[in-house]
Backbone as a printed PyTorch tensor [residue, N CA C, xyz], in Angstrom:
tensor([[[  0.8080,  -1.1850,   0.0000],
         [  0.0000,   0.0000,   0.0000],
         [  0.8490,   1.2440,   0.0000]],

        [[  0.2180,   2.3820,   0.1280],
         [  0.9020,   3.6720,   0.1350],
         [  0.3710,   4.4980,   1.2970]],

        [[  1.1770,   5.4390,   1.7870],
         [  0.7980,   6.3020,   2.8920],
         [  1.5600,   7.6100,   2.7690]],

        [[  0.8960,   8.7240,   3.0510],
         [  1.5960,   9.9960,   3.1020],
         [  0.9590,  10.8430,   4.1940]],

        [[  1.7470,  11.7680,   4.7440],
         [  1.2610,  12.6190,   5.8270],
         [  1.7820,  14.0250,   5.6270]],

        [[  0.8840,  15.0150,   5.5390],
         [  1.3720,  16.3860,   5.4040],
         [  2.0350,  16.8360,   6.6970]],

        [[  3.1200,  17.5660,   6.5900],
         [  3.8280,  18.0470,   7.7690],
         [  4.0460,  19.5310,   7.6790]],

        [[  4.6810,  20.0560,   8.6950],
         [  4.9930,  21.4800,   8.7060],
         [  6.1580,  21.7020,   9.6480]],

        [[  6.8500,  22.7810,   9.4570],
         [  7.9690,  23.1190,  10.3300],
         [  7.4470,  23.3700,  11.7420]],

        [[  8.2220,  22.9610,  12.7420],
         [  7.8880,  23.2460,  14.1230],
         [  6.7920,  22.3890,  14.7250]],

        [[  6.5120,  21.2230,  14.1700],
         [  5.5050,  20.3500,  14.7630],
         [  5.8950,  20.0240,  16.2010]],

        [[  4.8970,  19.9230,  17.0890],
         [  5.1790,  19.6170,  18.4860],
         [  4.9510,  18.1590,  18.8170]],

        [[  4.6500,  17.3540,  17.8320],
         [  4.5510,  15.9220,  18.0550],
         [  4.9790,  15.1890,  16.8000]],

        [[  5.2620,  13.9100,  16.9560],
         [  5.7480,  13.0910,  15.8500],
         [  4.6240,  12.1760,  15.3810]],

        [[  4.0100,  12.4290,  14.2230],
         [  2.9210,  11.5920,  13.7510],
         [  3.3960,  10.1700,  13.4470]],

        [[  2.5990,   9.2090,  13.8650],
         [  2.8700,   7.7990,  13.5800],
         [  1.5840,   7.1720,  13.0780]],

        [[  1.6880,   6.3570,  12.0470],
         [  0.5740,   5.5190,  11.6140],
         [  0.9750,   4.0830,  11.9070]],

        [[  0.2280,   3.4360,  12.7980],
         [  0.5410,   2.0660,  13.1870],
         [ -0.2520,   1.0850,  12.3450]],

        [[  0.3900,  -0.0080,  12.0100],
         [ -0.2700,  -1.1050,  11.3270],
         [ -0.7880,  -2.0720,  12.3850]],

        [[ -1.8270,  -2.8260,  12.0950],
         [ -2.3510,  -3.7810,  13.0840],
         [ -1.5020,  -5.0550,  13.0960]],

        [[ -0.1930,  -4.8790,  13.2130],
         [  0.7500,  -5.9930,  13.1410],
         [  1.7190,  -5.8920,  14.3110]],

        [[  1.8520,  -6.9700,  15.0660],
         [  2.8120,  -7.0330,  16.1690],
         [  4.1670,  -7.4640,  15.6210]],

        [[  5.2270,  -6.8050,  16.1250],
         [  6.5760,  -7.1660,  15.7020],
         [  6.8880,  -8.5760,  16.2020]],

        [[  7.6820,  -9.3120,  15.4340],
         [  8.0670, -10.6730,  15.8160],
         [  9.4530, -10.9890,  15.2660]],

        [[ 10.0640, -11.9890,  15.8410],
         [ 11.3730, -12.4300,  15.3850],
         [ 11.2760, -12.8860,  13.9320]],

        [[ 12.2390, -12.5080,  13.1320],
         [ 12.2600, -12.8910,  11.7270],
         [ 11.4680, -11.9660,  10.8150]],

        [[ 10.8710, -10.9270,  11.3660],
         [ 10.0480, -10.0110,  10.5700],
         [ 10.9220,  -9.1350,   9.6750]],

        [[ 10.3910,  -8.8180,   8.5000],
         [ 11.0380,  -7.9020,   7.5680],
         [ 10.0080,  -6.8380,   7.1840]],

        [[ 10.4160,  -5.5580,   7.3100],
         [  9.5510,  -4.4400,   6.9560],
         [ 10.2450,  -3.6820,   5.8300]],

        [[  9.5650,  -3.5190,   4.7010],
         [ 10.1460,  -2.8500,   3.5430],
         [  9.2410,  -1.7080,   3.0950]],

        [[  9.8680,  -0.6520,   2.5750],
         [  9.0900,   0.4670,   2.0490],
         [  9.9560,   1.3190,   1.1340]],

        [[  9.3070,   1.9800,   0.2060],
         [  9.9290,   3.0680,  -0.5340],
         [  9.5760,   4.3330,   0.2340]],

        [[ 10.5700,   5.1840,   0.4890],
         [ 10.3560,   6.3880,   1.2830],
         [ 10.7660,   7.6210,   0.5050]],

        [[ 10.0150,   8.6910,   0.7150],
         [ 10.3470,   9.9660,   0.1060],
         [  9.8630,  11.0660,   1.0360]],

        [[ 10.2180,  12.2880,   0.7370],
         [  9.7480,  13.4280,   1.4990],
         [  9.6190,  14.6120,   0.5490]],

        [[  8.5580,  15.3780,   0.7190],
         [  8.3400,  16.5310,  -0.1440],
         [  9.3150,  17.6610,   0.1490]],

        [[  9.9220,  17.6360,   1.3420],
         [ 10.9110,  18.6450,   1.6780],
         [ 10.3250,  19.9740,   2.1040]],

        [[  9.0570,  19.9900,   2.5060],
         [  8.4330,  21.2550,   2.8840],
         [  8.3210,  21.4380,   4.3920]],

        [[  8.9070,  20.5310,   5.1490],
         [  8.8550,  20.6400,   6.6000],
         [ 10.1350,  21.2400,   7.1540]],

        [[ 10.3380,  21.0280,   8.4440],
         [ 11.4930,  21.5810,   9.1190],
         [ 12.7500,  20.7620,   8.8440]],

        [[ 12.6320,  19.4230,   8.9450],
         [ 13.7990,  18.5540,   8.7680],
         [ 13.6640,  17.6100,   7.5860]],

        [[ 12.4700,  17.2290,   7.2440],
         [ 12.2350,  16.2520,   6.1860],
         [ 12.7440,  14.8780,   6.5970]],

        [[ 12.0180,  14.2620,   7.5060],
         [ 12.3740,  12.9450,   8.0290],
         [ 11.3550,  11.9040,   7.6190]],

        [[ 11.8290,  10.6710,   7.4030],
         [ 10.9210,   9.5430,   7.2620],
         [ 11.4510,   8.3970,   8.1040]],

        [[ 10.5500,   7.5830,   8.6540],
         [ 10.9640,   6.5120,   9.5560],
         [ 10.0410,   5.3220,   9.4490]],

        [[ 10.6080,   4.1310,   9.5790],
         [  9.8540,   2.8900,   9.6930],
         [  9.8950,   2.4990,  11.1670]],

        [[  8.7360,   2.3840,  11.7940],
         [  8.6510,   2.0260,  13.2100],
         [  8.6920,   0.5070,  13.3230]],

        [[  9.6920,  -0.0070,  14.0450],
         [  9.7870,  -1.4680,  14.1770],
         [  9.3600,  -1.9520,  15.5520]],

        [[  9.0260,  -1.0670,  16.4700],
         [  8.4920,  -1.4770,  17.7670],
         [  7.8740,  -0.2660,  18.4560]],

        [[  6.5490,  -0.2500,  18.5510],
         [  5.8390,   0.8160,  19.2530],
         [  5.1710,   0.1670,  20.4560]],

        [[  5.6690,   0.4910,  21.6530],
         [  5.0970,  -0.0700,  22.8740],
         [  4.0150,   0.8640,  23.4070]],

        [[  4.3640,   2.1400,  23.5750],
         [  3.4040,   3.1680,  23.9590],
         [  3.9920,   4.5150,  23.5640]],

        [[  3.3070,   5.6020,  23.9400],
         [  3.7650,   6.9220,  23.4900],
         [  5.1180,   7.3260,  24.0690]],

        [[  5.6080,   6.5890,  25.0670],
         [  6.9180,   6.8800,  25.6300],
         [  8.0230,   5.9830,  25.0710]],

        [[  7.6400,   4.9360,  24.3870],
         [  8.6440,   3.9980,  23.8840],
         [  8.3100,   3.5480,  22.4670]],

        [[  8.9050,   4.2350,  21.5250],
         [  8.7380,   3.8810,  20.1150],
         [ 10.1280,   3.7950,  19.4990]],

        [[ 10.4410,   2.6690,  18.8910],
         [ 11.7390,   2.4590,  18.2580],
         [ 11.5560,   2.5410,  16.7550]],

        [[ 12.4830,   3.1830,  16.0830],
         [ 12.3490,   3.3720,  14.6460],
         [ 13.7050,   3.3700,  13.9650]],

        [[ 13.6740,   3.1480,  12.6830],
         [ 14.8600,   3.2590,  11.8320],
         [ 14.4630,   4.1390,  10.6700]],

        [[ 15.2900,   5.1120,  10.3460],
         [ 14.8970,   6.0150,   9.2820],
         [ 16.0120,   6.9310,   8.8610]],

        [[ 15.6260,   7.9920,   8.1950],
         [ 16.6030,   8.9390,   7.6620],
         [ 15.9320,  10.2840,   7.5020]],

        [[ 16.7260,  11.2730,   7.1650],
         [ 16.1740,  12.5920,   6.9340],
         [ 16.9030,  13.2900,   5.8160]],

        [[ 16.1760,  14.0640,   5.0360],
         [ 16.7950,  14.8430,   3.9720],
         [ 17.7280,  15.8710,   4.5950]],

        [[ 17.3610,  16.3780,   5.7750],
         [ 18.1590,  17.4050,   6.4260],
         [ 19.4440,  16.9130,   7.0510]],

        [[ 19.4300,  15.6770,   7.6180],
         [ 20.6460,  15.2180,   8.2870],
         [ 21.4020,  14.1400,   7.5070]],

        [[ 20.8280,  13.6470,   6.4300],
         [ 21.5230,  12.7070,   5.5310],
         [ 22.1850,  11.5500,   6.2680]],

        [[ 21.4080,  10.8650,   7.1180],
         [ 21.9050,   9.6940,   7.8290],
         [ 20.8440,   8.6050,   7.8650]],

        [[ 21.3080,   7.3660,   7.8650],
         [ 20.4460,   6.2270,   8.1730],
         [ 20.5590,   6.0380,   9.6790]],

        [[ 19.4450,   6.1950,  10.3880],
         [ 19.4720,   6.2280,  11.8440],
         [ 18.6090,   5.1200,  12.4410]],

        [[ 19.0090,   4.6550,  13.6130],
         [ 18.1820,   3.7840,  14.4390],
         [ 18.0280,   4.5390,  15.7540]],

        [[ 16.7910,   4.7990,  16.1480],
         [ 16.5660,   5.7070,  17.2640],
         [ 15.2970,   5.3760,  18.0240]],

        [[ 15.1680,   5.9880,  19.1970],
         [ 13.9600,   5.9040,  19.9890],
         [ 13.3440,   7.2940,  20.0220]],

        [[ 12.0300,   7.3830,  19.8370],
         [ 11.4090,   8.7000,  19.9130],
         [ 10.0780,   8.6570,  20.6410]],

        [[  9.6440,   9.8240,  21.0900],
         [  8.4110,   9.9860,  21.8410],
         [  7.4100,  10.6960,  20.9360]],

        [[  6.3530,  10.0030,  20.5220],
         [  5.4390,  10.5930,  19.5450],
         [  4.5910,  11.7500,  20.0560]],

        [[  4.1880,  11.7380,  21.3350],
         [  3.2140,  12.7180,  21.8020],
         [  3.8550,  13.8980,  22.5130]],

        [[  3.3830,  15.0890,  22.1720],
         [  3.8930,  16.3030,  22.8050],
         [  3.6390,  16.2680,  24.3100]],

        [[  2.4980,  15.6910,  24.7280],
         [  2.1560,  15.6340,  26.1550],
         [  3.1480,  14.7770,  26.9400]],

        [[  3.8620,  13.9030,  26.2370],
         [  4.8600,  13.0580,  26.8930],
         [  6.2720,  13.5780,  26.5930]],

        [[  6.3660,  14.8310,  26.1760],
         [  7.6780,  15.4100,  25.8650],
         [  8.1430,  15.0420,  24.4820]],

        [[  7.2360,  14.9550,  23.5330],
         [  7.5140,  14.4970,  22.1730],
         [  8.8290,  14.9880,  21.5910]],

        [[  9.5710,  14.0700,  21.0330],
         [ 10.8570,  14.3950,  20.4230],
         [ 11.0940,  13.4440,  19.2670]],

        [[ 11.7090,  13.9650,  18.1870],
         [ 11.9280,  13.1580,  16.9880],
         [ 12.7450,  11.9320,  17.2800]],

        [[ 13.8410,  12.0440,  17.9810],
         [ 14.5570,  10.8170,  18.2580],
         [ 15.9310,  11.0120,  18.8480]],

        [[ 16.2720,  10.0640,  19.6690],
         [ 17.6000,  10.0000,  20.2460],
         [ 18.2940,   8.8240,  19.5830]],

        [[ 19.4140,   9.0690,  18.9050],
         [ 20.1240,   7.9770,  18.2580],
         [ 20.5900,   6.9740,  19.3000]],

        [[ 20.3160,   5.7070,  19.0440],
         [ 20.7230,   4.6380,  19.9330],
         [ 22.1320,   4.1850,  19.5570]],

        [[ 22.4100,   4.1700,  18.2830],
         [ 23.7510,   3.9220,  17.7560],
         [ 24.0500,   5.0860,  16.8130]],

        [[ 25.3040,   5.3870,  16.5500],
         [ 25.5990,   6.4920,  15.6340],
         [ 24.9360,   6.2760,  14.2740]],

        [[ 24.4220,   7.3540,  13.7000],
         [ 23.8440,   7.2700,  12.3670],
         [ 24.9150,   6.9530,  11.3440]],

        [[ 24.5190,   6.3120,  10.2680],
         [ 25.4260,   6.0010,   9.1670],
         [ 25.2080,   7.0440,   8.0770]],

        [[ 26.2470,   7.7760,   7.7390],
         [ 26.1200,   8.8130,   6.7150],
         [ 25.7580,   8.1870,   5.3740]],

        [[ 24.8580,   8.8330,   4.6550],
         [ 24.4860,   8.3310,   3.3340],
         [ 25.6430,   8.5640,   2.3640]],

        [[ 25.7190,   7.7280,   1.3320],
         [ 26.7870,   7.8720,   0.3430],
         [ 26.5070,   9.0240,  -0.6110]],

        [[ 25.2280,   9.3010,  -0.8420],
         [ 24.8220,  10.4040,  -1.7050],
         [ 23.7840,  11.2320,  -0.9550]],

        [[ 23.8680,  12.5530,  -1.0030],
         [ 22.8840,  13.3810,  -0.2940],
         [ 21.4670,  13.0850,  -0.7770]],

        [[ 20.5270,  13.0830,   0.1690],
         [ 19.1270,  12.8810,  -0.1910],
         [ 18.5980,  14.0810,  -0.9530]],

        [[ 17.6560,  13.8260,  -1.8410],
         [ 16.9950,  14.8730,  -2.6000],
         [ 15.5050,  14.7770,  -2.2970]],

        [[ 14.9280,  15.8610,  -1.8240],
         [ 13.4950,  15.8830,  -1.5380],
         [ 12.7320,  15.4990,  -2.8050]],

        [[ 11.7530,  14.6280,  -2.6280],
         [ 10.9330,  14.1900,  -3.7500],
         [ 11.4220,  12.9200,  -4.4280]],

        [[ 12.6780,  12.5200,  -4.1940],
         [ 13.1710,  11.2630,  -4.7580],
         [ 12.7750,  10.1020,  -3.8510]],

        [[ 12.7400,   8.8990,  -4.4090],
         [ 12.3410,   7.7000,  -3.6720],
         [ 13.5700,   6.9060,  -3.2590]],

        [[ 13.5410,   6.3960,  -1.9990],
         [ 14.6280,   5.5820,  -1.4720],
         [ 14.0500,   4.3060,  -0.8820]],

        [[ 14.6880,   3.1800,  -1.1700],
         [ 14.2330,   1.8900,  -0.6640],
         [ 14.9030,   1.5830,   0.6660]],

        [[ 14.1020,   1.1150,   1.6300],
         [ 14.6370,   0.7110,   2.9250],
         [ 14.0530,  -0.6370,   3.3140]],

        [[ 14.8110,  -1.3600,   4.1320],
         [ 14.3500,  -2.6490,   4.6630],
         [ 14.8540,  -2.7570,   6.1030]],

        [[ 13.9610,  -3.0940,   7.0180],
         [ 14.3130,  -3.3220,   8.4120],
         [ 14.1070,  -4.8040,   8.6890]],

        [[ 15.1500,  -5.4640,   9.1980],
         [ 15.0750,  -6.8920,   9.5180],
         [ 15.2380,  -7.0830,  11.0160]],

        [[ 14.3700,  -7.9250,  11.6070],
         [ 14.4170,  -8.2530,  13.0210],
         [ 14.9480,  -9.6810,  13.1500]],

        [[ 16.0460,  -9.8360,  13.8800],
         [ 16.6320, -11.1590,  14.1120],
         [ 16.9370, -11.2610,  15.5960]],

        [[ 15.9780, -11.7920,  16.3680],
         [ 16.1370, -11.8480,  17.8180],
         [ 16.1970, -10.4420,  18.3850]],

        [[ 17.3280, -10.0910,  19.0130],
         [ 17.5120,  -8.7600,  19.5870],
         [ 18.2260,  -7.8120,  18.6320]],

        [[ 18.5610,  -8.2860,  17.4320],
         [ 19.2910,  -7.4630,  16.4660],
         [ 18.3400,  -6.8780,  15.4280]],

        [[ 18.4250,  -5.5600,  15.2660],
         [ 17.6330,  -4.8570,  14.2500],
         [ 18.6140,  -4.2930,  13.2310]],

        [[ 18.3860,  -4.5980,  11.9540],
         [ 19.2830,  -4.1280,  10.8920],
         [ 18.4900,  -3.3000,   9.8950]],

        [[ 19.0110,  -2.1220,   9.6040],
         [ 18.4320,  -1.2450,   8.5890],
         [ 19.2900,  -1.3430,   7.3350]],

        [[ 18.6890,  -1.7770,   6.2470],
         [ 19.3530,  -1.8290,   4.9470],
         [ 18.7410,  -0.7390,   4.0750]],

        [[ 19.5760,  -0.0080,   3.3520],
         [ 19.0580,   1.0700,   2.5220],
         [ 20.0800,   1.4330,   1.4480]],

        [[ 19.7000,   2.3690,   0.5970],
         [ 20.6020,   2.8730,  -0.4210],
         [ 20.2240,   4.3170,  -0.7000]],

        [[ 21.2000,   5.2030,  -0.7130],
         [ 20.9080,   6.6110,  -0.9800],
         [ 20.9760,   6.9530,  -2.4620]],

        [[ 21.0400,   5.9310,  -3.3180],
         [ 20.8210,   6.1470,  -4.7520],
         [ 19.3210,   6.0580,  -4.9650]],

        [[ 18.7190,   7.1290,  -5.4180],
         [ 17.2660,   7.1430,  -5.5830],
         [ 16.8020,   5.9600,  -6.4220]],

        [[ 15.7830,   5.2780,  -5.9110],
         [ 15.1230,   4.1660,  -6.5800],
         [ 16.0310,   2.9690,  -6.8350]],

        [[ 17.1550,   2.8610,  -6.1420],
         [ 18.0460,   1.7210,  -6.3150],
         [ 17.5460,   0.5290,  -5.5100]],

        [[ 17.7510,  -0.6660,  -6.0350],
         [ 17.3740,  -1.8880,  -5.3280],
         [ 18.5370,  -2.4790,  -4.5430]],

        [[ 19.7590,  -1.9980,  -4.7310],
         [ 20.9360,  -2.5230,  -4.0450],
         [ 21.0530,  -1.8690,  -2.6720]],

        [[ 20.5690,  -2.5660,  -1.6370],
         [ 20.5290,  -1.9850,  -0.2950],
         [ 21.8510,  -2.2540,   0.4150]],

        [[ 22.8570,  -1.4590,   0.0710],
         [ 24.2090,  -1.6970,   0.5500],
         [ 24.6270,  -0.7930,   1.7070]],

        [[ 23.7940,   0.1600,   2.1060],
         [ 24.1010,   1.0240,   3.2360],
         [ 23.3890,   0.4420,   4.4620]],

        [[ 24.1540,   0.1200,   5.5070],
         [ 23.6340,  -0.7000,   6.6010],
         [ 23.9080,  -0.0450,   7.9530]],

        [[ 22.9190,  -0.1270,   8.8480],
         [ 23.0860,   0.2790,  10.2380],
         [ 22.4870,  -0.8240,  11.1030]],

        [[ 23.2000,  -1.2370,  12.1670],
         [ 22.7930,  -2.3730,  12.9940],
         [ 22.6810,  -1.9400,  14.4450]],

        [[ 21.6480,  -2.4360,  15.1160],
         [ 21.4570,  -2.1570,  16.5460],
         [ 21.1600,  -3.4530,  17.2680]],

        [[ 21.9430,  -3.7510,  18.3040],
         [ 21.6900,  -4.9030,  19.1810],
         [ 20.9710,  -4.4040,  20.4180]],

        [[ 19.6640,  -4.7000,  20.5140],
         [ 18.8420,  -4.2470,  21.6300],
         [ 19.1190,  -5.0900,  22.8690]],

        [[ 18.6900,  -4.5890,  24.0290],
         [ 18.8320,  -5.3430,  25.2680],
         [ 17.8910,  -6.5430,  25.2930]],

        [[ 16.7370,  -6.4040,  24.6560],
         [ 15.7700,  -7.4950,  24.5540],
         [ 15.1120,  -7.4050,  23.1850]],

        [[ 14.4570,  -8.4730,  22.7920],
         [ 13.8110,  -8.4980,  21.4770],
         [ 12.7530,  -7.4010,  21.3900]],

        [[ 12.6160,  -6.7690,  20.2120],
         [ 11.5910,  -5.7300,  20.0480],
         [ 10.1980,  -6.2850,  20.3120]],

        [[  9.3250,  -5.4400,  20.8360],
         [  7.9330,  -5.8050,  21.0440],
         [  7.0660,  -4.6130,  20.6810]],

        [[  5.7860,  -4.8720,  20.5250],
         [  4.8610,  -3.8010,  20.1590],
         [  4.4660,  -3.8850,  18.6990]],

        [[  3.9820,  -2.7820,  18.1620],
         [  3.4760,  -2.7610,  16.7860],
         [  4.4700,  -2.1050,  15.8490]],

        [[  4.2410,  -2.3140,  14.5620],
         [  5.0600,  -1.6850,  13.5250],
         [  4.2420,  -0.5850,  12.8600]],

        [[  4.9440,   0.3370,  12.1870],
         [  4.2390,   1.4180,  11.5320],
         [  5.1730,   2.3390,  10.7830]],

        [[  4.7100,   3.5470,  10.5220],
         [  5.4520,   4.5610,   9.7810],
         [  5.3980,   5.8570,  10.5740]],

        [[  6.4850,   6.6300,  10.5360],
         [  6.5200,   7.8350,  11.3280],
         [  7.1960,   8.9950,  10.6280]],

        [[  7.0360,  10.1870,  11.2140],
         [  7.6140,  11.3970,  10.6370],
         [  7.7140,  12.4650,  11.7050]],

        [[  8.4860,  13.5090,  11.4300],
         [  8.5520,  14.6600,  12.3210],
         [  8.9160,  15.8960,  11.5160]],

        [[  8.0990,  16.9330,  11.6170],
         [  8.3550,  18.1780,  10.9040],
         [  8.5660,  17.9470,   9.4290]],

        [[  7.7970,  17.0480,   8.8530],
         [  8.0630,  16.6090,   7.4930],
         [  6.7730,  16.2490,   6.7740]],

        [[  6.8720,  16.0270,   5.4840],
         [  5.7640,  15.5150,   4.6820],
         [  6.2270,  14.2420,   3.9820]],

        [[  6.3330,  13.1500,   4.7350],
         [  6.8370,  11.9150,   4.1540],
         [  5.7910,  11.2130,   3.2960]],

        [[  6.2770,  10.4430,   2.3760],
         [  5.4420,   9.5980,   1.5390],
         [  6.0720,   8.2210,   1.5320]],

        [[  5.2460,   7.2080,   1.7300],
         [  5.7070,   5.8180,   1.7130],
         [  4.9320,   5.0800,   0.6400]],

        [[  5.6060,   4.2020,  -0.0640],
         [  4.9920,   3.4390,  -1.1370],
         [  5.5300,   2.0140,  -1.0670]],

        [[  4.8320,   1.0890,  -1.6660],
         [  5.2960,  -0.3000,  -1.7070],
         [  5.6440,  -0.8060,  -0.3110]],

        [[  4.7580,  -0.5690,   0.6430],
         [  4.9710,  -0.9980,   2.0190],
         [  4.6730,  -2.5000,   2.0950]],

        [[  5.6280,  -3.2380,   2.6760],
         [  5.4620,  -4.6920,   2.7510],
         [  6.0120,  -5.1690,   4.0900]],

        [[  5.2060,  -5.9730,   4.8120],
         [  5.6400,  -6.5590,   6.0760],
         [  5.4880,  -8.0650,   5.9530]],

        [[  6.5860,  -8.7840,   6.1940],
         [  6.5280, -10.2420,   6.1390],
         [  7.0140, -10.8200,   7.4620]],

        [[  6.4190, -11.9420,   7.8450],
         [  6.7690, -12.6360,   9.0750],
         [  5.9180, -13.8820,   9.2010]],

        [[  6.2570, -14.7260,  10.1600],
         [  5.5330, -15.9930,  10.3420],
         [  4.0530, -15.7840,  10.6080]],

        [[  3.7050, -14.7680,  11.3990],
         [  2.3150, -14.5650,  11.8060],
         [  1.6140, -13.4480,  11.0520]],

        [[  2.2280, -12.9290,  10.0080],
         [  1.6120, -11.8820,   9.2030],
         [  0.7880, -12.5490,   8.1110]],

        [[ -0.5090, -12.2350,   8.1060],
         [ -1.4140, -12.8390,   7.1350],
         [ -1.6690, -11.8550,   5.9910]],

        [[ -1.6310, -12.3440,   4.7530],
         [ -1.9320, -11.4470,   3.6310],
         [ -3.3910, -11.0000,   3.6860]],

        [[ -3.6360,  -9.7930,   3.1960],
         [ -4.9870,  -9.2470,   3.1660],
         [ -5.5120,  -9.3370,   1.7420]],

        [[ -6.6710,  -9.9050,   1.6030],
         [ -7.3170,  -9.9860,   0.2960],
         [ -8.2520,  -8.7970,   0.1490]],

        [[ -8.1480,  -8.0730,  -0.9500],
         [ -8.9320,  -6.8520,  -1.1550],
         [-10.4390,  -7.0720,  -1.3190]],

        [[-10.8900,  -8.1420,  -2.0180],
         [-12.3310,  -8.3010,  -2.2150],
         [-13.0900,  -8.3490,  -0.8900]],

        [[-14.1660,  -7.5550,  -0.8290],
         [-15.0070,  -7.5360,   0.3520],
         [-14.5500,  -6.5700,   1.4290]],

        [[-13.4170,  -5.9570,   1.2580],
         [-12.9160,  -4.9920,   2.2390],
         [-13.5230,  -3.6140,   1.9570]],

        [[-13.4980,  -2.7570,   2.9540],
         [-14.1170,  -1.4420,   2.8580],
         [-13.5890,  -0.6250,   1.6800]],

        [[-12.2770,  -0.6150,   1.4750],
         [-11.6970,   0.1660,   0.3770],
         [-12.2120,  -0.3070,  -0.9740]],

        [[-12.3430,  -1.6120,  -1.1200],
         [-12.8350,  -2.1580,  -2.3900],
         [-14.3070,  -1.7810,  -2.5800]],

        [[-15.0810,  -1.8530,  -1.5080],
         [-16.4980,  -1.4900,  -1.5840],
         [-16.6650,  -0.0310,  -1.9950]],

        [[-15.9120,   0.8730,  -1.3560],
         [-16.0020,   2.2910,  -1.6880],
         [-15.4990,   2.5640,  -3.0970]],

        [[-14.5310,   1.8100,  -3.5550],
         [-14.0350,   1.9950,  -4.9220],
         [-15.1470,   1.7220,  -5.9360]],

        [[-15.9810,   0.7240,  -5.6410],
         [-17.0950,   0.4110,  -6.5240],
         [-18.1430,   1.5120,  -6.5020]],

        [[-18.3630,   2.1270,  -5.3310],
         [-19.3460,   3.2170,  -5.2050],
         [-18.9110,   4.3990,  -6.0270]]])
């Protein structure tokens, strides 16, 4: 599927769209990511573990900081919302990001190890830029997409895992409304 969220400079919270999918060992989350570049930083993130508004783990990048990052952030302003604290040093991209271009990312969960694979060549399939984080315990919670002070766009979102069931479009609300 696809997802986009309008943003603006100076947002006081970090918007997250959660999928109804619990993170699990062996899970792979893939997406094409872009940003319109009209916000404050132009960030996009794949959330690989959302426990609550105080504990959300994500892997992502920003047009403004040109890094592949693995970080923890607080989505809600009421809980002191902040884009993210790097858990491990960010990996500098090989080529500067360009607002509006598409970048492929993949997050893999292997026990307590989370690996972000990506490429800063727009629309490249060779995910050779890597950042790895060894957590204290295996990730838990839900997966999703996030942003801060940005207008991110996600396309070709795919989540695979042992307990992830494919969704068939016939009979679903979107298909019904499409017919209307």
